[in-house]
GROMACS .gro file of C-alpha atoms in nm:
model
  501
    1MET     CA    1   0.034   0.017   0.025
    2VAL     CA    2   0.105   0.322  -0.069
    3PRO     CA    3  -0.046   0.696   0.028
    4THR     CA    4  -0.191   0.910  -0.249
    5MET     CA    5  -0.273   1.238  -0.254
    6GLY     CA    6  -0.550   1.347  -0.493
    7HIS     CA    7  -0.580   1.719  -0.630
    8GLY     CA    8  -0.810   1.875  -0.322
    9MET     CA    9  -0.616   1.602  -0.073
   10ILE     CA   10  -0.260   1.772  -0.195
   11LYS     CA   11  -0.393   2.067  -0.066
   12ALA     CA   12  -0.534   1.941   0.262
   13CYS     CA   13  -0.249   1.726   0.304
   14VAL     CA   14  -0.487   1.396   0.398
   15ILE     CA   15  -0.329   1.074   0.320
   16VAL     CA   16  -0.500   0.774   0.177
   17ALA     CA   17  -0.395   0.447   0.054
   18THR     CA   18  -0.405   0.273  -0.262
   19THR     CA   19  -0.188  -0.010  -0.419
   20VAL     CA   20   0.110   0.038  -0.612
   21ALA     CA   21   0.382  -0.199  -0.829
   22ALA     CA   22   0.592  -0.159  -0.531
   23GLY     CA   23   0.376  -0.359  -0.262
   24ALA     CA   24   0.446  -0.330   0.098
   25SER     CA   25   0.345  -0.087   0.350
   26LEU     CA   26   0.480   0.285   0.271
   27LEU     CA   27   0.228   0.435   0.529
   28ALA     CA   28   0.158   0.331   0.867
   29GLU     CA   29  -0.182   0.368   1.001
   30ASP     CA   30  -0.167   0.614   1.274
   31THR     CA   31  -0.136   0.959   1.082
   32SER     CA   32  -0.256   1.144   1.386
   33SER     CA   33   0.073   1.323   1.441
   34LYS     CA   34   0.220   1.601   1.283
   35LEU     CA   35   0.503   1.358   1.123
   36LEU     CA   36   0.386   1.074   0.884
   37PRO     CA   37   0.533   0.729   0.909
   38PHE     CA   38   0.659   0.560   0.591
   39SER     CA   39   0.864   0.285   0.544
   40ALA     CA   40   1.213   0.336   0.499
   41ARG     CA   41   1.251   0.011   0.278
   42VAL     CA   42   1.013   0.117   0.020
   43ILE     CA   43   1.135   0.495   0.018
   44GLU     CA   44   1.490   0.371  -0.053
   45ASP     CA   45   1.373   0.147  -0.304
   46LYS     CA   46   1.222   0.417  -0.477
   47ILE     CA   47   1.511   0.635  -0.479
   48HIS     CA   48   1.702   0.391  -0.643
   49GLY     CA   49   1.433   0.298  -0.910
   50GLY     CA   50   1.430   0.669  -0.986
   51LEU     CA   51   1.765   0.676  -1.047
   52LEU     CA   52   1.801   0.379  -1.263
   53GLY     CA   53   1.476   0.538  -1.444
   54GLN     CA   54   1.642   0.805  -1.516
   55ILE     CA   55   1.950   0.668  -1.633
   56LEU     CA   56   1.758   0.436  -1.890
   57GLY     CA   57   1.584   0.716  -2.015
   58ASN     CA   58   1.882   0.911  -2.087
   59LEU     CA   59   2.138   0.674  -2.220
   60ASN     CA   60   1.852   0.463  -2.409
   61GLY     CA   61   1.711   0.797  -2.553
   62LEU     CA   62   2.071   0.882  -2.696
   63PRO     CA   63   2.000   0.750  -3.040
   64HIS     CA   64   1.663   0.922  -3.047
   65GLU     CA   65   1.792   1.279  -2.959
   66PHE     CA   66   1.707   1.551  -3.216
   67ARG     CA   67   1.630   1.281  -3.439
   68TYR     CA   68   1.245   1.350  -3.471
   69LEU     CA   69   1.162   1.723  -3.547
   70ASP     CA   70   0.937   1.752  -3.806
   71GLU     CA   71   0.735   1.432  -3.761
   72PRO     CA   72   0.743   1.208  -3.491
   73GLY     CA   73   0.938   0.877  -3.454
   74ASP     CA   74   0.775   0.554  -3.389
   75VAL     CA   75   0.967   0.341  -3.101
   76ARG     CA   76   0.823   0.011  -3.038
   77ASN     CA   77   0.913  -0.288  -2.860
   78TYR     CA   78   1.158  -0.126  -2.618
   79ILE     CA   79   1.344  -0.321  -2.412
   80PRO     CA   80   1.543  -0.131  -2.136
   81SER     CA   81   1.917  -0.269  -2.141
   82LEU     CA   82   2.260  -0.145  -2.048
   83PRO     CA   83   2.460  -0.450  -2.107
   84GLU     CA   84   2.772  -0.264  -2.041
   85GLY     CA   85   2.644  -0.036  -1.771
   86ALA     CA   86   2.611   0.327  -1.735
   87TRP     CA   87   2.810   0.595  -1.845
   88THR     CA   88   2.850   0.969  -1.755
   89ASP     CA   89   2.622   1.200  -1.963
   90ASP     CA   90   2.554   1.534  -1.894
   91ASP     CA   91   2.174   1.410  -1.831
   92THR     CA   92   2.319   1.266  -1.495
   93ASP     CA   93   2.666   1.340  -1.445
   94ILE     CA   94   2.637   1.708  -1.357
   95GLU     CA   95   2.432   1.638  -1.056
   96TRP     CA   96   2.653   1.354  -0.976
   97VAL     CA   97   2.945   1.607  -0.915
   98TYR     CA   98   2.733   1.819  -0.707
   99VAL     CA   99   2.550   1.482  -0.535
  100VAL     CA  100   2.936   1.357  -0.438
  101ALA     CA  101   2.992   1.711  -0.283
  102MET     CA  102   2.688   1.750  -0.102
  103GLN     CA  103   2.696   1.391   0.069
  104GLY     CA  104   3.126   1.474   0.165
  105ASP     CA  105   3.045   1.807   0.309
  106ARG     CA  106   2.701   1.718   0.461
  107GLN     CA  107   2.526   1.991   0.296
  108LEU     CA  108   2.203   2.010   0.078
  109LEU     CA  109   2.286   2.403  -0.046
  110LEU     CA  110   2.641   2.417  -0.138
  111ASP     CA  111   2.768   2.773  -0.144
  112PRO     CA  112   2.847   2.958  -0.474
  113GLN     CA  113   3.218   2.956  -0.436
  114ARG     CA  114   3.189   2.580  -0.375
  115ILE     CA  115   2.979   2.535  -0.697
  116ARG     CA  116   3.227   2.714  -0.897
  117GLU     CA  117   3.532   2.527  -0.768
  118LEU     CA  118   3.347   2.207  -0.860
  119TRP     CA  119   3.305   2.308  -1.212
  120GLN     CA  120   3.646   2.406  -1.252
  121LYS     CA  121   3.789   2.096  -1.090
  122HIS     CA  122   3.547   1.852  -1.233
  123ILE     CA  123   3.341   1.950  -1.554
  124GLN     CA  124   3.566   2.035  -1.862
  125GLN     CA  125   3.443   1.855  -2.132
  126ARG     CA  126   3.086   1.694  -2.261
  127ILE     CA  127   2.903   2.002  -2.207
  128TRP     CA  128   2.670   2.255  -2.444
  129SER     CA  129   2.497   2.530  -2.458
  130SER     CA  130   2.423   2.707  -2.109
  131ASN     CA  131   2.613   2.466  -1.930
  132GLN     CA  132   2.906   2.515  -2.152
  133TYR     CA  133   2.871   2.894  -2.157
  134VAL     CA  134   2.874   2.928  -1.782
  135ARG     CA  135   3.196   2.724  -1.763
  136GLN     CA  136   3.357   2.986  -1.908
  137LEU     CA  137   3.212   3.269  -1.710
  138PHE     CA  138   3.356   3.072  -1.403
  139ASP     CA  139   3.714   3.144  -1.507
  140LEU     CA  140   3.640   3.504  -1.504
  141GLY     CA  141   3.552   3.439  -1.128
  142LEU     CA  142   3.165   3.512  -1.199
  143GLU     CA  143   2.944   3.283  -0.943
  144PRO     CA  144   2.604   3.173  -0.935
  145PRO     CA  145   2.354   3.275  -0.932
  146VAL     CA  146   2.468   3.585  -1.152
  147THR     CA  147   2.598   3.285  -1.398
  148GLY     CA  148   2.201   3.212  -1.464
  149LEU     CA  149   2.047   3.536  -1.500
  150ALA     CA  150   1.954   3.631  -1.863
  151MET     CA  151   2.158   3.954  -1.872
  152ILE     CA  152   2.499   3.743  -1.823
  153ASN     CA  153   2.415   3.431  -1.962
  154PRO     CA  154   2.205   3.443  -2.304
  155TRP     CA  155   2.116   3.073  -2.280
  156SER     CA  156   1.975   3.071  -1.955
  157GLU     CA  157   1.598   3.238  -2.079
  158PHE     CA  158   1.503   2.930  -2.244
  159ASN     CA  159   1.756   2.642  -2.221
  160ILE     CA  160   1.638   2.308  -2.069
  161ALA     CA  161   1.914   2.277  -1.796
  162GLY     CA  162   1.655   2.352  -1.578
  163GLN     CA  163   1.482   2.016  -1.660
  164PHE     CA  164   1.766   1.779  -1.718
  165CYS     CA  165   2.000   1.877  -1.456
  166CYS     CA  166   1.711   1.863  -1.162
  167GLU     CA  167   1.597   1.519  -1.126
  168CYS     CA  168   1.814   1.396  -0.848
  169PHE     CA  169   1.702   1.702  -0.660
  170GLY     CA  170   1.379   1.540  -0.648
  171LEU     CA  171   1.512   1.206  -0.533
  172ILE     CA  172   1.658   1.327  -0.240
  173ALA     CA  173   1.328   1.513  -0.116
  174PRO     CA  174   1.105   1.210  -0.069
  175GLY     CA  175   0.724   1.334  -0.051
  176LEU     CA  176   0.878   1.681   0.036
  177PRO     CA  177   0.780   1.903  -0.278
  178GLU     CA  178   0.864   2.232  -0.138
  179SER     CA  179   1.231   2.139  -0.034
  180ALA     CA  180   1.269   1.941  -0.389
  181ALA     CA  181   1.205   2.266  -0.574
  182ARG     CA  182   1.413   2.482  -0.338
  183ILE     CA  183   1.729   2.242  -0.361
  184GLY     CA  184   1.668   2.194  -0.731
  185CYS     CA  185   1.636   2.593  -0.818
  186HIS     CA  186   1.990   2.618  -0.606
  187TYR     CA  187   2.150   2.448  -0.855
  188THR     CA  188   1.986   2.468  -1.160
  189SER     CA  189   1.997   2.843  -1.116
  190VAL     CA  190   2.355   2.786  -1.178
  191VAL     CA  191   2.282   2.790  -1.531
  192ILE     CA  192   1.924   2.876  -1.599
  193SER     CA  193   1.640   3.148  -1.480
  194GLY     CA  194   1.329   3.247  -1.572
  195GLU     CA  195   1.091   2.985  -1.739
  196PRO     CA  196   1.346   2.701  -1.727
  197LEU     CA  197   1.373   2.761  -1.358
  198GLN     CA  198   0.984   2.721  -1.355
  199ALA     CA  199   1.073   2.365  -1.497
  200THR     CA  200   1.263   2.296  -1.215
  201GLN     CA  201   1.006   2.376  -1.000
  202LEU     CA  202   0.748   2.139  -1.169
  203PHE     CA  203   1.002   1.846  -1.242
  204THR     CA  204   1.126   1.847  -0.893
  205THR     CA  205   0.770   1.857  -0.746
  206MET     CA  206   0.666   1.590  -0.956
  207ILE     CA  207   0.937   1.335  -0.851
  208ALA     CA  208   0.872   1.397  -0.481
  209THR     CA  209   0.508   1.372  -0.537
  210ALA     CA  210   0.555   1.017  -0.682
  211PHE     CA  211   0.660   0.900  -0.400
  212ILE     CA  212   0.338   0.933  -0.208
  213THR     CA  213   0.102   0.885  -0.524
  214ASP     CA  214   0.129   0.636  -0.827
  215ILE     CA  215  -0.170   0.835  -0.981
  216ILE     CA  216  -0.019   1.060  -1.299
  217GLU     CA  217  -0.284   1.325  -1.291
  218ASN     CA  218  -0.209   1.393  -0.904
  219ILE     CA  219   0.153   1.416  -0.963
  220LEU     CA  220   0.065   1.688  -1.259
  221ASP     CA  221  -0.170   1.848  -1.009
  222ALA     CA  222   0.139   1.893  -0.739
  223GLY     CA  223   0.358   2.009  -1.034
  224GLU     CA  224   0.114   2.270  -1.126
  225MET     CA  225   0.092   2.414  -0.791
  226ALA     CA  226   0.468   2.468  -0.765
  227LEU     CA  227   0.466   2.725  -1.069
  228ASP     CA  228   0.397   3.108  -1.113
  229PRO     CA  229   0.048   3.135  -1.223
  230ARG     CA  230   0.198   3.380  -1.509
  231SER     CA  231   0.422   3.093  -1.603
  232ARG     CA  232   0.470   2.967  -1.985
  233VAL     CA  233   0.541   2.648  -1.844
  234LEU     CA  234   0.232   2.647  -1.648
  235GLU     CA  235   0.021   2.707  -1.986
  236VAL     CA  236   0.204   2.429  -2.173
  237VAL     CA  237   0.129   2.162  -1.901
  238ARG     CA  238  -0.247   2.278  -1.899
  239GLN     CA  239  -0.256   2.298  -2.264
  240VAL     CA  240  -0.104   1.931  -2.306
  241ARG     CA  241  -0.376   1.803  -2.028
  242THR     CA  242  -0.650   1.965  -2.229
  243TRP     CA  243  -0.526   1.805  -2.570
  244HIS     CA  244  -0.516   1.486  -2.380
  245LYS     CA  245  -0.871   1.483  -2.266
  246LEU     CA  246  -0.960   1.538  -2.616
  247TYR     CA  247  -0.768   1.299  -2.801
  248PRO     CA  248  -0.696   1.012  -2.505
  249ASP     CA  249  -0.607   0.726  -2.756
  250ASP     CA  250  -0.379   0.944  -2.998
  251TRP     CA  251  -0.099   1.121  -2.866
  252ARG     CA  252   0.054   1.178  -3.182
  253LEU     CA  253  -0.224   1.383  -3.263
  254THR     CA  254  -0.141   1.576  -2.940
  255ARG     CA  255   0.182   1.611  -3.081
  256THR     CA  256   0.069   1.796  -3.363
  257LYS     CA  257  -0.109   2.011  -3.179
  258VAL     CA  258   0.217   2.073  -2.956
  259LYS     CA  259   0.424   2.152  -3.254
  260GLU     CA  260   0.158   2.385  -3.402
  261ALA     CA  261   0.115   2.610  -3.090
  262TYR     CA  262   0.538   2.577  -2.974
  263ASP     CA  263   0.746   2.488  -3.264
  264ILE     CA  264   0.775   2.851  -3.364
  265PHE     CA  265   1.148   2.905  -3.366
  266GLY     CA  266   1.223   2.650  -3.669
  267LYS     CA  267   1.504   2.394  -3.604
  268SER     CA  268   1.736   2.644  -3.390
  269HIS     CA  269   1.876   2.560  -3.040
  270ARG     CA  270   1.602   2.827  -2.911
  271GLY     CA  271   1.333   2.593  -3.054
  272ARG     CA  272   1.477   2.232  -3.023
  273ASN     CA  273   1.641   2.319  -2.694
  274GLY     CA  274   1.367   2.501  -2.573
  275TYR     CA  275   1.186   2.451  -2.223
  276GLU     CA  276   0.836   2.463  -2.441
  277LEU     CA  277   0.889   2.160  -2.654
  278ASN     CA  278   1.043   1.965  -2.425
  279THR     CA  279   0.820   2.011  -2.126
  280ALA     CA  280   0.525   1.937  -2.328
  281GLY     CA  281   0.703   1.624  -2.473
  282VAL     CA  282   0.762   1.507  -2.081
  283VAL     CA  283   0.387   1.572  -1.988
  284THR     CA  284   0.263   1.414  -2.318
  285ALA     CA  285   0.483   1.080  -2.256
  286LEU     CA  286   0.320   1.071  -1.877
  287LEU     CA  287  -0.012   1.092  -1.963
  288TYR     CA  288  -0.042   0.851  -2.243
  289GLY     CA  289   0.248   0.622  -2.156
  290ARG     CA  290  -0.028   0.564  -1.822
  291GLY     CA  291   0.190   0.439  -1.551
  292ASP     CA  292   0.347   0.159  -1.813
  293PHE     CA  293   0.722   0.229  -1.784
  294GLN     CA  294   0.825   0.104  -2.136
  295ARG     CA  295   0.564   0.273  -2.319
  296THR     CA  296   0.616   0.578  -2.153
  297MET     CA  297   0.955   0.579  -2.263
  298GLU     CA  298   0.845   0.486  -2.594
  299ILE     CA  299   0.646   0.773  -2.643
  300ALA     CA  300   0.941   0.982  -2.484
  301PHE     CA  301   1.178   0.867  -2.752
  302SER     CA  302   0.917   0.881  -3.044
  303PHE     CA  303   0.795   1.263  -2.921
  304GLY     CA  304   1.093   1.430  -3.091
  305TRP     CA  305   1.326   1.715  -3.007
  306ASP     CA  306   1.548   1.635  -2.697
  307ALA     CA  307   1.431   1.297  -2.626
  308ASP     CA  308   1.694   1.173  -2.409
  309CYS     CA  309   1.613   1.447  -2.158
  310ASN     CA  310   1.256   1.411  -2.182
  311ALA     CA  311   1.285   1.005  -2.178
  312ALA     CA  312   1.513   1.085  -1.847
  313THR     CA  313   1.279   1.309  -1.673
  314VAL     CA  314   1.004   1.066  -1.723
  315GLY     CA  315   1.213   0.792  -1.639
  316THR     CA  316   1.281   0.940  -1.282
  317ILE     CA  317   0.906   0.960  -1.199
  318VAL     CA  318   0.775   0.652  -1.382
  319GLY     CA  319   1.102   0.433  -1.176
  320VAL     CA  320   1.004   0.636  -0.839
  321ILE     CA  321   0.636   0.517  -0.863
  322LYS     CA  322   0.801   0.148  -0.980
  323GLY     CA  323   1.099   0.127  -0.726
  324TYR     CA  324   1.419  -0.089  -0.780
  325GLU     CA  325   1.253  -0.409  -0.686
  326TRP     CA  326   1.018  -0.390  -0.962
  327PHE     CA  327   1.343  -0.323  -1.220
  328ARG     CA  328   1.503  -0.591  -1.111
  329LYS     CA  329   1.235  -0.871  -1.131
  330GLN     CA  330   1.217  -0.772  -1.516
  331GLY     CA  331   1.505  -0.971  -1.586
  332TRP     CA  332   1.619  -0.685  -1.793
  333ASN     CA  333   2.036  -0.674  -1.904
  334ILE     CA  334   2.118  -0.401  -1.683
  335LYS     CA  335   2.473  -0.388  -1.550
  336ASP     CA  336   2.540  -0.234  -1.205
  337VAL     CA  337   2.829   0.010  -1.333
  338TYR     CA  338   2.834   0.401  -1.360
  339ARG     CA  339   3.140   0.459  -1.568
  340ASN     CA  340   3.315   0.765  -1.547
  341THR     CA  341   3.429   0.847  -1.884
  342CYS     CA  342   3.444   1.270  -1.886
  343ARG     CA  343   3.424   1.412  -1.489
  344ALA     CA  344   3.788   1.493  -1.403
  345ASN     CA  345   3.901   1.386  -1.054
  346MET     CA  346   3.580   1.211  -0.968
  347PRO     CA  347   3.535   0.821  -0.876
  348GLU     CA  348   3.664   0.611  -1.152
  349ASP     CA  349   3.467   0.294  -0.944
  350GLU     CA  350   3.125   0.451  -0.958
  351THR     CA  351   2.821   0.203  -0.949
  352ILE     CA  352   2.453   0.245  -1.014
  353SER     CA  353   2.388   0.126  -0.661
  354ARG     CA  354   2.660   0.350  -0.497
  355PHE     CA  355   2.507   0.644  -0.677
  356ALA     CA  356   2.191   0.581  -0.531
  357ARG     CA  357   2.313   0.508  -0.171
  358ARG     CA  358   2.472   0.881  -0.234
  359LEU     CA  359   2.117   0.984  -0.268
  360VAL     CA  360   1.988   0.800   0.001
  361GLU     CA  361   2.229   0.937   0.242
  362LEU     CA  362   2.123   1.297   0.137
  363ALA     CA  363   1.744   1.191   0.147
  364GLN     CA  364   1.788   1.142   0.517
  365LEU     CA  365   1.941   1.473   0.564
  366CYS     CA  366   1.718   1.659   0.361
  367VAL     CA  367   1.414   1.499   0.584
  368GLU     CA  368   1.598   1.587   0.899
  369ARG     CA  369   1.662   1.952   0.792
  370ALA     CA  370   1.275   1.941   0.680
  371SER     CA  371   1.213   1.866   1.031
  372GLY     CA  372   1.144   1.525   0.984
  373ARG     CA  373   1.323   1.234   1.129
  374VAL     CA  374   1.435   0.869   1.041
  375ILE     CA  375   1.403   0.622   1.309
  376GLN     CA  376   1.417   0.258   1.401
  377ASP     CA  377   1.110   0.111   1.521
  378PRO     CA  378   1.113  -0.200   1.713
  379GLN     CA  379   0.804  -0.302   1.539
  380SER     CA  380   0.824  -0.187   1.223
  381GLY     CA  381   1.176  -0.151   1.127
  382ARG     CA  382   1.320   0.144   1.004
  383ARG     CA  383   1.080   0.449   0.918
  384TYR     CA  384   1.096   0.799   0.757
  385LEU     CA  385   0.876   1.031   0.948
  386LEU     CA  386   0.806   1.276   0.707
  387PRO     CA  387   0.640   1.645   0.757
  388ARG     CA  388   0.340   1.762   0.601
  389GLN     CA  389   0.482   1.966   0.303
  390GLN     CA  390   0.275   2.131   0.038
  391PRO     CA  391   0.375   2.220  -0.328
  392LYS     CA  392   0.464   2.579  -0.295
  393CYS     CA  393   0.621   2.817  -0.610
  394VAL     CA  394   0.968   2.911  -0.447
  395HIS     CA  395   1.074   3.114  -0.696
  396PRO     CA  396   0.826   3.313  -0.884
  397LEU     CA  397   0.911   3.509  -1.191
  398ALA     CA  398   0.921   3.814  -1.015
  399GLU     CA  399   1.264   3.734  -0.835
  400ASP     CA  400   1.456   3.734  -1.142
  401GLU     CA  401   1.351   4.060  -1.216
  402ARG     CA  402   1.485   4.159  -0.860
  403LYS     CA  403   1.795   3.972  -0.883
  404LEU     CA  404   1.857   4.148  -1.211
  405ALA     CA  405   1.803   4.467  -0.987
  406GLU     CA  406   2.028   4.380  -0.714
  407LEU     CA  407   2.296   4.304  -1.016
  408ARG     CA  408   2.286   4.610  -1.159
  409GLU     CA  409   2.319   4.784  -0.783
  410LEU     CA  410   2.617   4.601  -0.697
  411TYR     CA  411   2.775   4.607  -1.050
  412SER     CA  412   2.712   4.998  -1.095
  413THR     CA  413   2.939   5.185  -1.341
  414LYS     CA  414   3.148   5.356  -1.017
  415LYS     CA  415   3.190   4.978  -0.914
  416LEU     CA  416   3.284   4.865  -1.207
  417LEU     CA  417   3.539   5.134  -1.304
  418VAL     CA  418   3.705   5.034  -0.951
  419MET     CA  419   3.738   4.679  -1.076
  420LEU     CA  420   3.888   4.797  -1.405
  421ARG     CA  421   4.164   4.984  -1.227
  422GLU     CA  422   4.237   4.671  -1.019
  423GLN     CA  423   4.596   4.525  -1.064
  424ASP     CA  424   4.430   4.166  -1.068
  425ARG     CA  425   4.392   4.049  -1.457
  426THR     CA  426   4.062   3.816  -1.365
  427THR     CA  427   3.876   4.120  -1.197
  428ARG     CA  428   3.991   4.365  -1.468
  429ALA     CA  429   3.827   4.101  -1.724
  430ARG     CA  430   3.550   4.009  -1.546
  431ALA     CA  431   3.438   4.414  -1.509
  432ALA     CA  432   3.475   4.454  -1.873
  433TYR     CA  433   3.227   4.166  -1.942
  434LEU     CA  434   2.981   4.259  -1.698
  435ALA     CA  435   2.984   4.610  -1.831
  436ILE     CA  436   2.934   4.454  -2.206
  437ALA     CA  437   2.651   4.221  -2.059
  438LEU     CA  438   2.500   4.490  -1.844
  439GLY     CA  439   2.545   4.818  -2.082
  440ASN     CA  440   2.790   5.033  -1.870
  441TYR     CA  441   3.094   4.997  -2.125
  442GLU     CA  442   3.026   5.344  -2.318
  443GLU     CA  443   3.006   5.533  -1.963
  444LEU     CA  444   3.332   5.341  -1.867
  445ARG     CA  445   3.521   5.410  -2.183
  446ARG     CA  446   3.419   5.791  -2.140
  447GLN     CA  447   3.529   5.812  -1.795
  448ASP     CA  448   3.849   5.617  -1.804
  449PRO     CA  449   3.935   5.529  -2.175
  450GLN     CA  450   4.289   5.385  -2.050
  451ALA     CA  451   4.120   5.164  -1.761
  452TRP     CA  452   3.868   5.059  -2.016
  453ALA     CA  453   4.123   4.967  -2.295
  454GLN     CA  454   4.321   4.745  -1.974
  455GLY     CA  455   3.983   4.590  -1.897
  456LEU     CA  456   3.918   4.468  -2.294
  457ALA     CA  457   4.300   4.364  -2.269
  458ALA     CA  458   4.210   4.174  -1.986
  459LEU     CA  459   3.885   4.010  -2.128
  460ALA     CA  460   4.087   3.913  -2.433
  461GLU     CA  461   4.350   3.697  -2.244
  462PHE     CA  462   4.069   3.466  -2.198
  463PRO     CA  463   3.976   3.340  -2.533
  464LYS     CA  464   3.728   3.073  -2.447
  465VAL     CA  465   3.534   3.319  -2.343
  466VAL     CA  466   3.514   3.575  -2.619
  467GLN     CA  467   3.490   3.250  -2.798
  468ALA     CA  468   3.162   3.189  -2.631
  469ILE     CA  469   3.053   3.550  -2.667
  470TYR     CA  470   3.100   3.538  -3.044
  471TYR     CA  471   3.051   3.187  -3.139
  472TYR     CA  472   2.887   3.003  -2.863
  473THR     CA  473   2.585   3.189  -2.810
  474PRO     CA  474   2.231   3.113  -2.940
  475ALA     CA  475   2.069   3.280  -3.234
  476THR     CA  476   1.834   3.473  -2.998
  477LYS     CA  477   1.807   3.865  -2.995
  478ARG     CA  478   1.955   3.865  -2.664
  479ALA     CA  479   2.235   3.691  -2.749
  480GLU     CA  480   2.277   3.922  -3.075
  481ASP     CA  481   2.240   4.227  -2.855
  482LEU     CA  482   2.532   4.057  -2.645
  483ARG     CA  483   2.739   4.016  -2.941
  484LEU     CA  484   2.669   4.367  -3.081
  485ALA     CA  485   2.754   4.498  -2.742
  486ALA     CA  486   3.099   4.340  -2.738
  487THR     CA  487   3.182   4.465  -3.112
  488LYS     CA  488   3.096   4.818  -3.019
  489ALA     CA  489   3.291   4.777  -2.653
  490GLY     CA  490   3.608   4.715  -2.867
  491LEU     CA  491   3.600   4.366  -2.830
  492ALA     CA  492   3.760   4.196  -3.108
  493ARG     CA  493   3.592   3.899  -3.295
  494PRO     CA  494   3.811   3.593  -3.342
  495GLU     CA  495   3.901   3.509  -3.691
  496LYS     CA  496   3.773   3.138  -3.640
  497ARG     CA  497   3.560   2.952  -3.419
  498ILE     CA  498   3.773   2.682  -3.231
  499PRO     CA  499   3.655   2.390  -2.970
  500LEU     CA  500   3.612   2.506  -2.600
  501TRP     CA  501   3.696   2.153  -2.491
   0.00000   0.00000   0.00000
């Protein structure tokens, strides 16, 4: 038996019981206290199942990534498998870097300097789009959440890193949707803001909620409650749910409607790598998959666009519902290996199970920090005592506007001029980049031409940053404005594009 929260029940936090595939008693009968008791064995099995589902969706989905754009694919008879084990990929290994550090530091929210140091030490290659851009900004000494603001990072306003870098943070907050959203936003705001940060809240909340209900509609209800009412992500979720009601047996027709409504940027990164189409893909796969893991994955693969990311997200949610024991009983060829192929100075002997145990340890810490407990009951064994926590929009859209105002105040023309006159090369380069991004460069050049020239010279000594500005920004107005500002400010455009890793 597992507790289930309906839409009204989520708000009232009334827990009832329903049967799930994982079996076993997850919630004890006595719910009179403020803390709700859950079986530790089942919670931890679901954490492991969610991670395995995420990894399967990611790696089994790679052959379908960006393969189906104009028309959907037709993936059938999917058999989950990892005969040689799993390997690091950006859909899971950026979270892995954070998880290992969080576990070692016994901290759920690592500070900005620590995050920057982790990226510089461990994340050097196999990164793209917003993650790749931010990696260059770290070398200038910039730190989150500044690196995730759209004025500083032109990828951040649409990139789906808010989705594919968030799932583990839902797994470490079982039944704690607000905690899941807060932790998730803390880490994804390193590289994104705005609507993609709404996607983080949506998916972390849904993953946390999947621990206590197997009803997809209820999981989506909880996700909606975590979104800003003005959010376009909320519009996408509601629209897909409406189409599902109109065409309950035809996901392809819903996909056609999604394409007509949201495929408005062509085949550029802004479209295929944006939050609209891919959020729609996740919701569609969940609704039409009806809790069947293989069918859900087939739809996620076939839906198109960033298919491996979407399959990883739905795989996490359905994986939590099913639990690891369910996967094991299927007899699929899945080797317990998580091979490090690209993350420097990280464990070389990781397994999927060890990764899952790290998440379990952090889940226990998260429960305790949320005023819950993990206890040993003499009659029913180990139990998680969870507080009654509601889904919540922890990062309204207005928060990004406030952060931008704070950024402009922090890096005023006066402050940037002081930085430009510093002896430290990195400080001067950082000041020059910020002046270009925030539009202060003309006034700075007028007030002190020599200091501005020194700042530009310092920035030019970070060739990967200059490459990122001119060659690794998206085809959007904000990015074009940044490139134009850099040119007007006097930053020379490199003659040719070179790899950043």
